[in-house]
Backbone as JSON, one array per atom type, in Angstrom:
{
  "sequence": "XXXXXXXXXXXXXXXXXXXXXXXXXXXXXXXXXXXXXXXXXXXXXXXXXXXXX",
  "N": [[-39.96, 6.82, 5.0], [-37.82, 6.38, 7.11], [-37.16, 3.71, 6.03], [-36.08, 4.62, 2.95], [-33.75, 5.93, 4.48], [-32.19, 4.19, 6.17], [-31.25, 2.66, 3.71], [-29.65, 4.19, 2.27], [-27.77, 4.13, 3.75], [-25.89, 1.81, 3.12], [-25.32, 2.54, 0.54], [-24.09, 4.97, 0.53], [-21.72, 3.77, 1.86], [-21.17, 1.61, 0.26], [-20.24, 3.18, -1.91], [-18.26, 4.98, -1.1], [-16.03, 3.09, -0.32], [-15.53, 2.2, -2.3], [-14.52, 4.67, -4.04], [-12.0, 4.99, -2.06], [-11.06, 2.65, -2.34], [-10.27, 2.56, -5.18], [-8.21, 5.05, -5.04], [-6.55, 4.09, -3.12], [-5.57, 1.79, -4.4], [-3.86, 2.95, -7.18], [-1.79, 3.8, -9.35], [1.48, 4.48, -8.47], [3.8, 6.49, -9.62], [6.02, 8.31, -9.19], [7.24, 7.43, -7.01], [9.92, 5.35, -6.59], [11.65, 2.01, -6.33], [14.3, 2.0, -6.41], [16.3, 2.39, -4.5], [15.48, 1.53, -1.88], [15.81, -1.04, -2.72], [18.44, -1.3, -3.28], [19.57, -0.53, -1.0], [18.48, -3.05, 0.8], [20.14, -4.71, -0.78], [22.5, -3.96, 0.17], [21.9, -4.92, 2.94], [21.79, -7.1, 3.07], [24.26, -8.69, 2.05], [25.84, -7.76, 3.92], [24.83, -9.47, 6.62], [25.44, -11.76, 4.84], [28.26, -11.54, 5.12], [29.03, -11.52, 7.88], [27.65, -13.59, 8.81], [29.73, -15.73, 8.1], [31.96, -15.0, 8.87]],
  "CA": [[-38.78, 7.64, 4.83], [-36.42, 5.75, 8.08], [-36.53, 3.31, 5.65], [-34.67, 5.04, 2.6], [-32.59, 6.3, 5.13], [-31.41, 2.86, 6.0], [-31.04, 1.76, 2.43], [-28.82, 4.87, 1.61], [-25.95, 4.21, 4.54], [-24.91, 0.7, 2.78], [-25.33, 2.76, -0.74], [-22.96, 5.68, 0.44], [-20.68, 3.02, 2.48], [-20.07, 1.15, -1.0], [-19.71, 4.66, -2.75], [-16.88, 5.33, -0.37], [-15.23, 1.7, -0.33], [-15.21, 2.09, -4.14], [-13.19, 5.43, -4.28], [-11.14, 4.03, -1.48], [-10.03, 1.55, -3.16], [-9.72, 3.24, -6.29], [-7.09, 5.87, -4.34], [-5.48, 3.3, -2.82], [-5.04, 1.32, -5.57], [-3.54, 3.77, -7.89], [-0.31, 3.66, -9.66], [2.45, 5.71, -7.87], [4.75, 6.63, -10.74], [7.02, 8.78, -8.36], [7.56, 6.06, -5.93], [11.15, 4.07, -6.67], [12.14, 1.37, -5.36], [15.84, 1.28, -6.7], [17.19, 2.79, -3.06], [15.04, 0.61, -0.99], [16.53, -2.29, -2.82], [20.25, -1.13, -2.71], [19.59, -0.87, 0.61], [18.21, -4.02, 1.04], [20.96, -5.38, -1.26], [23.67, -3.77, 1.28], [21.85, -4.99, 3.8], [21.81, -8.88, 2.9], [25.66, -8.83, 1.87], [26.28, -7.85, 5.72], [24.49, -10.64, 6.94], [25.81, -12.79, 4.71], [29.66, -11.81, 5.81], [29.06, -11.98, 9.72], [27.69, -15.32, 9.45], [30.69, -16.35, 7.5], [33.35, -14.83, 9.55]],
  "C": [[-37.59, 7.07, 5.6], [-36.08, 4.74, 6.88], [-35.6, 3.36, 4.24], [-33.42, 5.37, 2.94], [-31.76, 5.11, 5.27], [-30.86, 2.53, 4.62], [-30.23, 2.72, 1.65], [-27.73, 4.57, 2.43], [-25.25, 3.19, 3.69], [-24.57, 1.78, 0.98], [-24.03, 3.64, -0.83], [-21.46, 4.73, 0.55], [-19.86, 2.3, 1.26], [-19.72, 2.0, -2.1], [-18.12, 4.75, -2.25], [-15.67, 4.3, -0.69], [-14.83, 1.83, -1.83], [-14.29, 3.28, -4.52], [-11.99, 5.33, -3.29], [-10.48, 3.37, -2.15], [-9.67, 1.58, -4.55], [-8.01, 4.29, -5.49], [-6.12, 4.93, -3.95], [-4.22, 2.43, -3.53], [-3.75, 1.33, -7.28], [-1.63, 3.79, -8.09], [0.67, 4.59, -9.07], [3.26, 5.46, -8.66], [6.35, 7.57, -10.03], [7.7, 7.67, -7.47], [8.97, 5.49, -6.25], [11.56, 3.55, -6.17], [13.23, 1.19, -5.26], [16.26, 1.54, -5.23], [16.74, 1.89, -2.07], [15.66, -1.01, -1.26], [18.07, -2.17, -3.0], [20.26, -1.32, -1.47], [19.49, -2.27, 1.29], [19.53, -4.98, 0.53], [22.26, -5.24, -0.36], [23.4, -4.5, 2.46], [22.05, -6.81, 4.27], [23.27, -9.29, 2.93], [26.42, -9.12, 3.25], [25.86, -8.79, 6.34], [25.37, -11.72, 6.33], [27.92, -12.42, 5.37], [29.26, -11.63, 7.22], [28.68, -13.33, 9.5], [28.93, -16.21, 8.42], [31.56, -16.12, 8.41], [33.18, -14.42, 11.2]]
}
C-alpha cells in the first residue's frame, strides 16, 4: 500500500502541473496592450529628445 502511495504523489504532481499550465497558459482576451504600448511609445520619444538636446 506505501508503495501506491508513492506512485500517486508524482501522478497528482503531473495532474496539477498540467492544469497549471493549462491556466496559465490561457488566452486573456480582456488584456490590451494598446496603453502599455502608447506608453511605451511616449516613453521612447522622451529618451530619444534628451539625448538629442
Amino acid at each position: 500500500m506505501a508503495a501506491l502511495a508513492w506512485l500517486l504523489i508524482p501522478l497528482f504532481a503531473a495532474v496539477g502541473a498540467g492544469v497549471w499550465g493549462s491556466w496559465a497558459g490561457r488566452n486573456r482576451k480582456s488584456v490590451e496592450d494598446g496603453t502599455e504600448l502608447a506608453g511605451y511609445t511616449r516613453f521612447r520619444e522622451a529618451m530619444e529628445k534628451s539625448s538629442r538636446g
